[in-house]
């Protein structure tokens, strides 16, 4: 039994799967490598064949998450800028709901993306898709993408995940749709209405 780790069919995949389950159960910093190894059915020493430590394992889960999120964005059918932005925001909420372990690893683990090139590339690809989806909405696509991402992320954190601890949080999708309507109508307003 002790040697199972050295003969595991796909140890890396088994360990990331174990980490995903533990992240959801205990949070990104709430489990040990020994727990991940036990859940994957391998010895703790076997982990070090693929990961330098827990943060390395969590970073791999986050990298996978950015890949999944980018794939969701790339699969969107909407081409009209306003409709595409709404579809991207809905995809953000769907991603957080459908992939909670990945979402937590990406945004709540404290992993420094800049110090992990593979993770930074994956995050950059998702960010580039968000930027491309905001093209045509205004002169500063990067700023608009930052607003859309921030708005979507805030709704996920405060209301979908209920980080605010509200007894009766508003329905996240309806709230996000109304917020996007307000934001996009502001972008479409004549310049004279936006001047100070």
Short mmCIF file of N, CA and C in Angstrom, two decimals:
data_model
loop_
_atom_site.label_atom_id
_atom_site.label_comp_id
_atom_site.label_asym_id
_atom_site.label_seq_id
_atom_site.Cartn_x
_atom_site.Cartn_y
_atom_site.Cartn_z
N UNK A 1 0.82 -1.21 0.00
CA UNK A 1 0.00 0.00 0.00
C UNK A 1 0.86 1.26 0.00
N UNK A 2 1.97 1.22 0.70
CA UNK A 2 2.81 2.40 0.81
C UNK A 2 3.40 2.81 -0.52
N UNK A 3 3.51 1.89 -1.47
CA UNK A 3 4.12 2.22 -2.75
C UNK A 3 3.12 2.63 -3.81
N UNK A 4 1.85 2.76 -3.45
CA UNK A 4 0.85 3.11 -4.45
C UNK A 4 1.18 4.41 -5.16
N UNK A 5 1.77 5.36 -4.45
CA UNK A 5 2.08 6.66 -5.04
C UNK A 5 3.01 6.56 -6.22
N UNK A 6 3.87 5.57 -6.23
CA UNK A 6 4.84 5.45 -7.31
C UNK A 6 4.26 4.72 -8.51
N UNK A 7 3.09 4.14 -8.37
CA UNK A 7 2.49 3.39 -9.48
C UNK A 7 1.13 3.95 -9.86
N UNK A 8 0.80 5.13 -9.34
CA UNK A 8 -0.49 5.74 -9.60
C UNK A 8 -0.61 6.04 -11.09
N UNK A 9 -1.78 5.80 -11.67
CA UNK A 9 -1.97 6.01 -13.11
C UNK A 9 -1.75 7.45 -13.53
N UNK A 10 -2.32 8.40 -12.82
CA UNK A 10 -2.13 9.81 -13.13
C UNK A 10 -2.09 10.58 -11.81
N UNK A 11 -0.93 10.56 -11.21
CA UNK A 11 -0.77 11.13 -9.87
C UNK A 11 -1.07 12.62 -9.86
N UNK A 12 -0.60 13.35 -10.84
CA UNK A 12 -0.82 14.81 -10.88
C UNK A 12 -2.31 15.13 -10.90
N UNK A 13 -3.05 14.43 -11.75
CA UNK A 13 -4.50 14.65 -11.83
C UNK A 13 -5.20 14.25 -10.54
N UNK A 14 -4.77 13.15 -9.94
CA UNK A 14 -5.38 12.70 -8.69
C UNK A 14 -5.14 13.72 -7.58
N UNK A 15 -3.95 14.30 -7.54
CA UNK A 15 -3.63 15.27 -6.50
C UNK A 15 -4.40 16.58 -6.69
N UNK A 16 -4.53 17.04 -7.93
CA UNK A 16 -5.30 18.27 -8.15
C UNK A 16 -6.78 18.03 -7.84
N UNK A 17 -7.28 16.84 -8.15
CA UNK A 17 -8.66 16.50 -7.80
C UNK A 17 -8.86 16.49 -6.30
N UNK A 18 -7.90 15.92 -5.58
CA UNK A 18 -7.98 15.91 -4.11
C UNK A 18 -7.92 17.32 -3.56
N UNK A 19 -7.03 18.14 -4.13
CA UNK A 19 -6.91 19.52 -3.67
C UNK A 19 -8.20 20.29 -3.90
N UNK A 20 -8.84 20.07 -5.05
CA UNK A 20 -10.11 20.75 -5.34
C UNK A 20 -11.15 20.45 -4.26
N UNK A 21 -11.29 19.17 -3.93
CA UNK A 21 -12.26 18.79 -2.90
C UNK A 21 -11.91 19.40 -1.55
N UNK A 22 -10.64 19.41 -1.20
CA UNK A 22 -10.22 19.96 0.09
C UNK A 22 -10.36 21.48 0.14
N UNK A 23 -10.10 22.14 -0.98
CA UNK A 23 -10.26 23.60 -1.03
C UNK A 23 -11.70 23.97 -0.76
N UNK A 24 -12.64 23.23 -1.36
CA UNK A 24 -14.06 23.52 -1.14
C UNK A 24 -14.44 23.23 0.31
N UNK A 25 -13.93 22.13 0.87
CA UNK A 25 -14.29 21.74 2.24
C UNK A 25 -13.65 22.63 3.29
N UNK A 26 -12.35 22.95 3.10
CA UNK A 26 -11.58 23.57 4.18
C UNK A 26 -10.94 24.90 3.83
N UNK A 27 -11.05 25.32 2.60
CA UNK A 27 -10.38 26.54 2.18
C UNK A 27 -8.98 26.24 1.69
N UNK A 28 -8.38 27.17 0.92
CA UNK A 28 -7.08 26.89 0.31
C UNK A 28 -5.94 26.71 1.30
N UNK A 29 -6.05 27.29 2.47
CA UNK A 29 -4.99 27.15 3.46
C UNK A 29 -5.40 26.23 4.61
N UNK A 30 -6.53 25.55 4.47
CA UNK A 30 -7.05 24.75 5.57
C UNK A 30 -6.74 23.28 5.50
N UNK A 31 -5.92 22.86 4.55
CA UNK A 31 -5.59 21.44 4.45
C UNK A 31 -4.08 21.27 4.31
N UNK A 32 -3.60 20.09 4.61
CA UNK A 32 -2.18 19.79 4.50
C UNK A 32 -1.91 18.94 3.27
N UNK A 33 -0.65 18.88 2.88
CA UNK A 33 -0.27 18.01 1.77
C UNK A 33 -0.54 16.55 2.11
N UNK A 34 -0.37 16.20 3.38
CA UNK A 34 -0.65 14.83 3.79
C UNK A 34 -2.11 14.47 3.57
N UNK A 35 -3.02 15.43 3.84
CA UNK A 35 -4.44 15.18 3.58
C UNK A 35 -4.71 15.00 2.09
N UNK A 36 -4.07 15.83 1.27
CA UNK A 36 -4.25 15.70 -0.18
C UNK A 36 -3.74 14.36 -0.67
N UNK A 37 -2.59 13.93 -0.13
CA UNK A 37 -2.03 12.64 -0.52
C UNK A 37 -2.96 11.50 -0.10
N UNK A 38 -3.45 11.58 1.12
CA UNK A 38 -4.35 10.53 1.61
C UNK A 38 -5.61 10.45 0.74
N UNK A 39 -6.18 11.60 0.40
CA UNK A 39 -7.39 11.60 -0.41
C UNK A 39 -7.11 11.07 -1.82
N UNK A 40 -5.90 11.30 -2.32
CA UNK A 40 -5.53 10.81 -3.65
C UNK A 40 -5.10 9.35 -3.62
N UNK A 41 -4.90 8.80 -2.41
CA UNK A 41 -4.51 7.40 -2.28
C UNK A 41 -3.04 7.15 -2.51
N UNK A 42 -2.20 8.15 -2.16
CA UNK A 42 -0.76 8.00 -2.34
C UNK A 42 -0.04 8.40 -1.06
N UNK A 43 1.25 8.15 -1.00
CA UNK A 43 2.04 8.56 0.15
C UNK A 43 2.36 10.05 0.05
N UNK A 44 2.54 10.74 1.18
CA UNK A 44 2.89 12.16 1.12
C UNK A 44 4.16 12.42 0.31
N UNK A 45 5.11 11.52 0.38
CA UNK A 45 6.37 11.72 -0.36
C UNK A 45 6.13 11.75 -1.87
N UNK A 46 5.11 11.04 -2.32
CA UNK A 46 4.84 10.98 -3.76
C UNK A 46 4.45 12.33 -4.33
N UNK A 47 3.89 13.21 -3.51
CA UNK A 47 3.48 14.54 -3.98
C UNK A 47 4.66 15.29 -4.56
N UNK A 48 5.82 15.14 -3.93
CA UNK A 48 6.97 15.95 -4.32
C UNK A 48 7.55 15.55 -5.67
N UNK A 49 7.02 14.49 -6.27
CA UNK A 49 7.41 14.17 -7.64
C UNK A 49 6.81 15.17 -8.62
N UNK A 50 5.73 15.86 -8.20
CA UNK A 50 5.04 16.79 -9.09
C UNK A 50 4.92 18.21 -8.55
N UNK A 51 4.88 18.37 -7.24
CA UNK A 51 4.64 19.69 -6.66
C UNK A 51 5.66 19.97 -5.56
N UNK A 52 6.14 21.23 -5.52
CA UNK A 52 7.13 21.60 -4.52
C UNK A 52 6.53 21.77 -3.14
N UNK A 53 5.23 21.99 -3.07
CA UNK A 53 4.54 22.17 -1.80
C UNK A 53 3.08 22.48 -2.04
N UNK A 54 2.38 22.82 -0.96
CA UNK A 54 0.93 23.06 -1.07
C UNK A 54 0.62 24.23 -2.00
N UNK A 55 1.39 25.33 -1.90
CA UNK A 55 1.12 26.48 -2.75
C UNK A 55 1.29 26.12 -4.23
N UNK A 56 2.24 25.27 -4.52
CA UNK A 56 2.45 24.82 -5.90
C UNK A 56 1.25 24.02 -6.39
N UNK A 57 0.71 23.19 -5.52
CA UNK A 57 -0.48 22.41 -5.85
C UNK A 57 -1.69 23.33 -6.06
N UNK A 58 -1.87 24.30 -5.19
CA UNK A 58 -2.99 25.24 -5.32
C UNK A 58 -2.82 26.08 -6.58
N UNK A 59 -1.60 26.48 -6.89
CA UNK A 59 -1.35 27.26 -8.11
C UNK A 59 -1.73 26.46 -9.35
N UNK A 60 -1.50 25.15 -9.34
CA UNK A 60 -1.89 24.32 -10.48
C UNK A 60 -3.41 24.26 -10.59
N UNK A 61 -4.12 24.18 -9.47
CA UNK A 61 -5.58 24.20 -9.50
C UNK A 61 -6.06 25.54 -10.06
N UNK A 62 -5.43 26.63 -9.64
CA UNK A 62 -5.80 27.96 -10.16
C UNK A 62 -5.52 28.05 -11.65
N UNK A 63 -4.39 27.52 -12.10
CA UNK A 63 -4.06 27.54 -13.53
C UNK A 63 -5.13 26.79 -14.33
N UNK A 64 -5.52 25.63 -13.84
CA UNK A 64 -6.58 24.88 -14.50
C UNK A 64 -7.87 25.69 -14.53
N UNK A 65 -8.15 26.39 -13.45
CA UNK A 65 -9.37 27.20 -13.37
C UNK A 65 -9.39 28.30 -14.42
N UNK A 66 -8.27 29.00 -14.58
CA UNK A 66 -8.22 30.04 -15.61
C UNK A 66 -8.41 29.43 -16.99
N UNK A 67 -7.89 28.24 -17.20
CA UNK A 67 -8.10 27.56 -18.48
C UNK A 67 -9.56 27.23 -18.72
N UNK A 68 -10.24 26.74 -17.69
CA UNK A 68 -11.66 26.44 -17.81
C UNK A 68 -12.48 27.70 -18.06
N UNK A 69 -12.14 28.76 -17.34
CA UNK A 69 -12.86 30.02 -17.51
C UNK A 69 -12.63 30.58 -18.91
N UNK A 70 -11.39 30.54 -19.39
CA UNK A 70 -11.10 31.02 -20.74
C UNK A 70 -11.87 30.21 -21.78
N UNK A 71 -11.98 28.91 -21.58
CA UNK A 71 -12.73 28.06 -22.52
C UNK A 71 -14.20 28.45 -22.53
N UNK A 72 -14.76 28.77 -21.36
CA UNK A 72 -16.15 29.22 -21.30
C UNK A 72 -16.33 30.52 -22.08
N UNK A 73 -15.39 31.44 -21.93
CA UNK A 73 -15.48 32.72 -22.64
C UNK A 73 -15.33 32.51 -24.14
N UNK A 74 -14.41 31.64 -24.53
CA UNK A 74 -14.17 31.40 -25.95
C UNK A 74 -15.36 30.74 -26.63
N UNK A 75 -16.17 30.02 -25.87
CA UNK A 75 -17.32 29.30 -26.43
C UNK A 75 -18.57 30.16 -26.57
N UNK A 76 -18.53 31.38 -26.08
CA UNK A 76 -19.73 32.23 -26.16
C UNK A 76 -20.05 32.56 -27.61
N UNK A 77 -21.33 32.51 -27.95
CA UNK A 77 -21.77 32.73 -29.33
C UNK A 77 -22.07 34.19 -29.65
N UNK A 78 -22.35 34.99 -28.63
CA UNK A 78 -22.75 36.37 -28.87
C UNK A 78 -21.62 37.17 -29.51
N UNK A 79 -21.97 37.97 -30.51
CA UNK A 79 -20.96 38.80 -31.18
C UNK A 79 -21.21 40.29 -30.99
N UNK A 80 -22.46 40.70 -30.80
CA UNK A 80 -22.75 42.11 -30.55
C UNK A 80 -22.15 42.51 -29.21
N UNK A 81 -21.40 43.64 -29.16
CA UNK A 81 -20.65 43.97 -27.94
C UNK A 81 -21.47 43.96 -26.65
N UNK A 82 -22.63 44.60 -26.62
CA UNK A 82 -23.42 44.64 -25.39
C UNK A 82 -23.91 43.27 -24.97
N UNK A 83 -24.36 42.48 -25.93
CA UNK A 83 -24.83 41.13 -25.62
C UNK A 83 -23.68 40.24 -25.19
N UNK A 84 -22.52 40.43 -25.82
CA UNK A 84 -21.36 39.61 -25.45
C UNK A 84 -20.92 39.89 -24.02
N UNK A 85 -20.92 41.15 -23.62
CA UNK A 85 -20.54 41.51 -22.26
C UNK A 85 -21.49 40.87 -21.26
N UNK A 86 -22.77 40.90 -21.56
CA UNK A 86 -23.74 40.28 -20.66
C UNK A 86 -23.50 38.77 -20.57
N UNK A 87 -23.19 38.16 -21.72
CA UNK A 87 -22.91 36.71 -21.73
C UNK A 87 -21.65 36.40 -20.93
N UNK A 88 -20.63 37.25 -21.04
CA UNK A 88 -19.39 37.04 -20.27
C UNK A 88 -19.66 37.13 -18.77
N UNK A 89 -20.47 38.10 -18.38
CA UNK A 89 -20.78 38.26 -16.95
C UNK A 89 -21.56 37.06 -16.44
N UNK A 90 -22.51 36.57 -17.22
CA UNK A 90 -23.25 35.37 -16.81
C UNK A 90 -22.31 34.18 -16.72
N UNK A 91 -21.35 34.10 -17.65
CA UNK A 91 -20.37 33.00 -17.62
C UNK A 91 -19.52 33.07 -16.35
N UNK A 92 -19.21 34.27 -15.91
CA UNK A 92 -18.43 34.43 -14.69
C UNK A 92 -19.17 33.85 -13.49
N UNK A 93 -20.46 34.17 -13.38
CA UNK A 93 -21.26 33.62 -12.29
C UNK A 93 -21.38 32.10 -12.41
N UNK A 94 -21.59 31.62 -13.62
CA UNK A 94 -21.72 30.17 -13.84
C UNK A 94 -20.42 29.46 -13.48
N UNK A 95 -19.29 30.07 -13.83
CA UNK A 95 -18.00 29.47 -13.49
C UNK A 95 -17.84 29.36 -11.98
N UNK A 96 -18.15 30.43 -11.26
CA UNK A 96 -18.01 30.42 -9.80
C UNK A 96 -18.91 29.36 -9.16
N UNK A 97 -20.09 29.16 -9.73
CA UNK A 97 -21.01 28.16 -9.21
C UNK A 97 -20.58 26.74 -9.56
N UNK A 98 -20.17 26.54 -10.80
CA UNK A 98 -19.87 25.19 -11.29
C UNK A 98 -18.49 24.69 -10.91
N UNK A 99 -17.57 25.61 -10.63
CA UNK A 99 -16.18 25.24 -10.33
C UNK A 99 -15.69 25.97 -9.07
N UNK A 100 -16.35 25.73 -7.93
CA UNK A 100 -16.00 26.52 -6.73
C UNK A 100 -14.56 26.32 -6.27
N UNK A 101 -14.03 25.11 -6.38
CA UNK A 101 -12.65 24.89 -5.96
C UNK A 101 -11.66 25.66 -6.80
N UNK A 102 -11.89 25.66 -8.11
CA UNK A 102 -11.02 26.44 -8.99
C UNK A 102 -11.15 27.93 -8.70
N UNK A 103 -12.38 28.39 -8.54
CA UNK A 103 -12.62 29.81 -8.28
C UNK A 103 -11.89 30.25 -7.01
N UNK A 104 -12.02 29.47 -5.95
CA UNK A 104 -11.37 29.82 -4.69
C UNK A 104 -9.85 29.83 -4.85
N UNK A 105 -9.31 28.84 -5.55
CA UNK A 105 -7.86 28.81 -5.77
C UNK A 105 -7.39 30.03 -6.56
N UNK A 106 -8.19 30.45 -7.52
CA UNK A 106 -7.83 31.58 -8.36
C UNK A 106 -7.85 32.90 -7.60
N UNK A 107 -8.89 33.11 -6.78
CA UNK A 107 -9.14 34.44 -6.24
C UNK A 107 -9.07 34.57 -4.73
N UNK A 108 -8.99 33.45 -4.01
CA UNK A 108 -9.03 33.55 -2.55
C UNK A 108 -7.86 32.83 -1.87
N UNK A 109 -6.90 32.38 -2.65
CA UNK A 109 -5.81 31.60 -2.06
C UNK A 109 -4.59 32.43 -1.68
N UNK A 110 -4.51 33.65 -2.20
CA UNK A 110 -3.34 34.48 -1.93
C UNK A 110 -2.10 34.10 -2.74
N UNK A 111 -2.28 33.23 -3.74
CA UNK A 111 -1.14 32.83 -4.59
C UNK A 111 -0.72 34.02 -5.44
N UNK A 112 0.58 34.29 -5.49
CA UNK A 112 1.13 35.40 -6.27
C UNK A 112 1.27 34.97 -7.73
N UNK A 113 0.33 35.43 -8.55
CA UNK A 113 0.32 35.04 -9.96
C UNK A 113 1.60 35.47 -10.67
N UNK A 114 2.09 36.66 -10.35
CA UNK A 114 3.25 37.20 -11.05
C UNK A 114 4.50 36.33 -10.88
N UNK A 115 4.57 35.56 -9.82
CA UNK A 115 5.75 34.74 -9.57
C UNK A 115 5.63 33.33 -10.14
N UNK A 116 4.54 33.05 -10.86
CA UNK A 116 4.30 31.73 -11.42
C UNK A 116 3.95 31.87 -12.90
N UNK A 117 4.95 31.72 -13.77
CA UNK A 117 4.75 32.01 -15.20
C UNK A 117 3.60 31.25 -15.85
N UNK A 118 3.42 29.97 -15.56
CA UNK A 118 2.34 29.21 -16.19
C UNK A 118 0.98 29.74 -15.74
N UNK A 119 0.87 30.08 -14.48
CA UNK A 119 -0.37 30.65 -13.95
C UNK A 119 -0.62 32.03 -14.55
N UNK A 120 0.43 32.83 -14.65
CA UNK A 120 0.30 34.18 -15.22
C UNK A 120 -0.15 34.10 -16.68
N UNK A 121 0.36 33.14 -17.43
CA UNK A 121 -0.06 32.98 -18.84
C UNK A 121 -1.53 32.61 -18.92
N UNK A 122 -1.96 31.67 -18.09
CA UNK A 122 -3.36 31.24 -18.11
C UNK A 122 -4.28 32.39 -17.71
N UNK A 123 -3.91 33.15 -16.69
CA UNK A 123 -4.72 34.30 -16.27
C UNK A 123 -4.75 35.34 -17.37
N UNK A 124 -3.62 35.54 -18.04
CA UNK A 124 -3.55 36.51 -19.13
C UNK A 124 -4.44 36.14 -20.30
N UNK A 125 -4.53 34.86 -20.60
CA UNK A 125 -5.40 34.42 -21.70
C UNK A 125 -6.86 34.70 -21.38
N UNK A 126 -7.27 34.44 -20.16
CA UNK A 126 -8.65 34.74 -19.76
C UNK A 126 -8.90 36.25 -19.80
N UNK A 127 -7.94 37.01 -19.30
CA UNK A 127 -8.07 38.47 -19.30
C UNK A 127 -8.16 39.01 -20.73
N UNK A 128 -7.36 38.45 -21.64
CA UNK A 128 -7.39 38.90 -23.03
C UNK A 128 -8.75 38.65 -23.67
N UNK A 129 -9.38 37.52 -23.34
CA UNK A 129 -10.72 37.23 -23.86
C UNK A 129 -11.74 38.22 -23.32
N UNK A 130 -11.62 38.58 -22.04
CA UNK A 130 -12.51 39.59 -21.48
C UNK A 130 -12.32 40.93 -22.19
N UNK A 131 -11.07 41.30 -22.42
CA UNK A 131 -10.80 42.57 -23.11
C UNK A 131 -11.38 42.55 -24.52
N UNK A 132 -11.15 41.45 -25.24
CA UNK A 132 -11.66 41.35 -26.61
C UNK A 132 -13.18 41.43 -26.63
N UNK A 133 -13.83 40.87 -25.63
CA UNK A 133 -15.29 40.90 -25.56
C UNK A 133 -15.85 42.28 -25.29
N UNK A 134 -15.01 43.17 -24.79
CA UNK A 134 -15.46 44.53 -24.49
C UNK A 134 -15.13 45.51 -25.62
N UNK A 135 -14.47 45.04 -26.67
CA UNK A 135 -14.12 45.90 -27.79
C UNK A 135 -15.39 46.47 -28.42
N UNK A 136 -15.32 47.72 -28.79
CA UNK A 136 -16.46 48.37 -29.44
C UNK A 136 -17.41 49.05 -28.49
N UNK A 137 -17.17 48.96 -27.20
CA UNK A 137 -18.07 49.58 -26.23
C UNK A 137 -17.65 50.99 -25.84
N UNK A 138 -16.40 51.35 -26.13
CA UNK A 138 -15.90 52.67 -25.76
C UNK A 138 -14.44 52.78 -26.11
N UNK A 139 -13.86 53.96 -25.91
CA UNK A 139 -12.47 54.17 -26.34
C UNK A 139 -11.42 53.42 -25.51
N UNK A 140 -11.70 53.13 -24.25
CA UNK A 140 -10.71 52.48 -23.40
C UNK A 140 -11.20 51.07 -23.05
N UNK A 141 -10.90 50.11 -23.95
CA UNK A 141 -11.37 48.75 -23.77
C UNK A 141 -10.85 48.14 -22.48
N UNK A 142 -9.59 48.42 -22.13
CA UNK A 142 -9.01 47.87 -20.92
C UNK A 142 -9.75 48.31 -19.67
N UNK A 143 -10.11 49.58 -19.63
CA UNK A 143 -10.83 50.09 -18.46
C UNK A 143 -12.24 49.51 -18.39
N UNK A 144 -12.90 49.41 -19.54
CA UNK A 144 -14.25 48.83 -19.57
C UNK A 144 -14.20 47.38 -19.11
N UNK A 145 -13.21 46.62 -19.60
CA UNK A 145 -13.07 45.22 -19.18
C UNK A 145 -12.83 45.13 -17.68
N UNK A 146 -12.04 46.06 -17.14
CA UNK A 146 -11.79 46.07 -15.69
C UNK A 146 -13.09 46.34 -14.93
N UNK A 147 -13.93 47.24 -15.45
CA UNK A 147 -15.21 47.53 -14.80
C UNK A 147 -16.12 46.30 -14.83
N UNK A 148 -16.21 45.65 -16.00
CA UNK A 148 -17.09 44.49 -16.14
C UNK A 148 -16.62 43.36 -15.23
N UNK A 149 -15.31 43.11 -15.19
CA UNK A 149 -14.76 42.05 -14.36
C UNK A 149 -15.01 42.37 -12.88
N UNK A 150 -14.75 43.61 -12.50
CA UNK A 150 -14.94 44.01 -11.10
C UNK A 150 -16.40 43.89 -10.68
N UNK A 151 -17.29 44.31 -11.56
CA UNK A 151 -18.71 44.23 -11.26
C UNK A 151 -19.14 42.77 -11.10
N UNK A 152 -18.71 41.93 -12.04
CA UNK A 152 -19.07 40.50 -11.98
C UNK A 152 -18.48 39.86 -10.73
N UNK A 153 -17.23 40.15 -10.44
CA UNK A 153 -16.56 39.56 -9.28
C UNK A 153 -17.23 40.01 -7.98
N UNK A 154 -17.58 41.28 -7.91
CA UNK A 154 -18.24 41.78 -6.71
C UNK A 154 -19.57 41.11 -6.46
N UNK A 155 -20.35 40.90 -7.52
CA UNK A 155 -21.63 40.23 -7.37
C UNK A 155 -21.43 38.79 -6.92
N UNK A 156 -20.43 38.11 -7.50
CA UNK A 156 -20.14 36.73 -7.08
C UNK A 156 -19.78 36.69 -5.60
N UNK A 157 -18.84 37.52 -5.20
CA UNK A 157 -18.35 37.47 -3.82
C UNK A 157 -19.42 37.88 -2.81
N UNK A 158 -20.07 39.00 -3.07
CA UNK A 158 -20.99 39.54 -2.07
C UNK A 158 -22.33 38.81 -2.02
N UNK A 159 -22.81 38.36 -3.19
CA UNK A 159 -24.18 37.86 -3.22
C UNK A 159 -24.29 36.40 -3.63
N UNK A 160 -23.53 35.95 -4.63
CA UNK A 160 -23.60 34.54 -4.99
C UNK A 160 -22.95 33.69 -3.90
N UNK A 161 -21.77 34.10 -3.43
CA UNK A 161 -21.08 33.39 -2.36
C UNK A 161 -21.46 33.95 -0.98
N UNK A 162 -22.21 35.04 -0.98
CA UNK A 162 -22.71 35.70 0.22
C UNK A 162 -21.62 35.99 1.25
N UNK A 163 -20.52 36.54 0.76
CA UNK A 163 -19.45 36.95 1.68
C UNK A 163 -19.90 38.06 2.62
N UNK A 164 -20.93 38.78 2.20
CA UNK A 164 -21.45 39.85 3.05
C UNK A 164 -22.24 39.32 4.24
N UNK A 165 -22.60 38.02 4.22
CA UNK A 165 -23.31 37.42 5.34
C UNK A 165 -24.74 37.91 5.49
N UNK A 166 -25.37 38.27 4.39
CA UNK A 166 -26.73 38.79 4.45
C UNK A 166 -27.73 37.66 4.71
N UNK A 167 -28.77 37.95 5.47
CA UNK A 167 -29.82 36.96 5.71
C UNK A 167 -30.60 36.64 4.45
N UNK A 168 -30.82 37.66 3.62
CA UNK A 168 -31.57 37.47 2.38
C UNK A 168 -30.84 38.20 1.25
N UNK A 169 -29.74 37.63 0.76
CA UNK A 169 -29.01 38.31 -0.31
C UNK A 169 -29.85 38.41 -1.57
N UNK A 170 -29.67 39.48 -2.35
CA UNK A 170 -30.41 39.58 -3.61
C UNK A 170 -30.01 38.46 -4.57
N UNK A 171 -30.89 38.15 -5.49
CA UNK A 171 -30.59 37.12 -6.48
C UNK A 171 -29.48 37.63 -7.38
N UNK A 172 -28.37 36.91 -7.42
CA UNK A 172 -27.15 37.41 -8.05
C UNK A 172 -27.32 37.70 -9.54
N UNK A 173 -27.97 36.81 -10.27
CA UNK A 173 -28.08 37.01 -11.72
C UNK A 173 -28.92 38.23 -12.07
N UNK A 174 -30.03 38.39 -11.38
CA UNK A 174 -30.88 39.55 -11.64
C UNK A 174 -30.16 40.84 -11.26
N UNK A 175 -29.45 40.82 -10.14
CA UNK A 175 -28.71 41.99 -9.70
C UNK A 175 -27.64 42.36 -10.72
N UNK A 176 -26.90 41.37 -11.20
CA UNK A 176 -25.85 41.64 -12.18
C UNK A 176 -26.44 42.15 -13.48
N UNK A 177 -27.54 41.58 -13.92
CA UNK A 177 -28.17 42.03 -15.17
C UNK A 177 -28.58 43.50 -15.06
N UNK A 178 -29.17 43.89 -13.94
CA UNK A 178 -29.59 45.30 -13.76
C UNK A 178 -28.37 46.22 -13.70
N UNK A 179 -27.32 45.78 -13.01
CA UNK A 179 -26.11 46.60 -12.91
C UNK A 179 -25.47 46.78 -14.29
N UNK A 180 -25.44 45.73 -15.08
CA UNK A 180 -24.88 45.83 -16.43
C UNK A 180 -25.73 46.75 -17.31
N UNK A 181 -27.05 46.67 -17.17
CA UNK A 181 -27.93 47.57 -17.92
C UNK A 181 -27.56 49.02 -17.63
N UNK A 182 -27.39 49.32 -16.35
CA UNK A 182 -27.05 50.69 -15.94
C UNK A 182 -25.70 51.10 -16.49
N UNK A 183 -24.72 50.21 -16.36
CA UNK A 183 -23.36 50.54 -16.81
C UNK A 183 -23.32 50.73 -18.33
N UNK A 184 -23.91 49.81 -19.06
CA UNK A 184 -23.86 49.87 -20.52
C UNK A 184 -24.67 51.05 -21.06
N UNK A 185 -25.77 51.38 -20.42
CA UNK A 185 -26.53 52.55 -20.87
C UNK A 185 -25.73 53.83 -20.63
N UNK A 186 -24.92 53.83 -19.57
CA UNK A 186 -24.04 54.98 -19.33
C UNK A 186 -22.98 55.11 -20.41
N UNK A 187 -22.45 54.00 -20.87
CA UNK A 187 -21.46 54.04 -21.94
C UNK A 187 -22.07 54.54 -23.24
N UNK A 188 -23.34 54.19 -23.45
CA UNK A 188 -24.00 54.55 -24.70
C UNK A 188 -24.56 55.98 -24.68
N UNK A 189 -24.56 56.61 -23.51
CA UNK A 189 -25.12 57.95 -23.42
C UNK A 189 -24.30 58.94 -24.23
N UNK A 190 -24.93 60.00 -24.77
CA UNK A 190 -24.18 61.01 -25.52
C UNK A 190 -23.09 61.63 -24.65
N UNK A 191 -22.00 62.00 -25.28
CA UNK A 191 -20.84 62.54 -24.55
C UNK A 191 -21.21 63.73 -23.69
N UNK A 192 -22.15 64.56 -24.16
CA UNK A 192 -22.53 65.76 -23.38
C UNK A 192 -23.15 65.38 -22.05
N UNK A 193 -23.81 64.22 -21.99
CA UNK A 193 -24.41 63.79 -20.73
C UNK A 193 -23.36 63.31 -19.74
N UNK A 194 -22.18 62.90 -20.27
CA UNK A 194 -21.13 62.39 -19.39
C UNK A 194 -20.12 63.45 -18.98
N UNK A 195 -20.22 64.62 -19.57
CA UNK A 195 -19.22 65.65 -19.25
C UNK A 195 -19.49 66.22 -17.87
N UNK A 196 -18.43 66.76 -17.27
CA UNK A 196 -18.58 67.31 -15.93
C UNK A 196 -18.51 68.82 -15.98
#
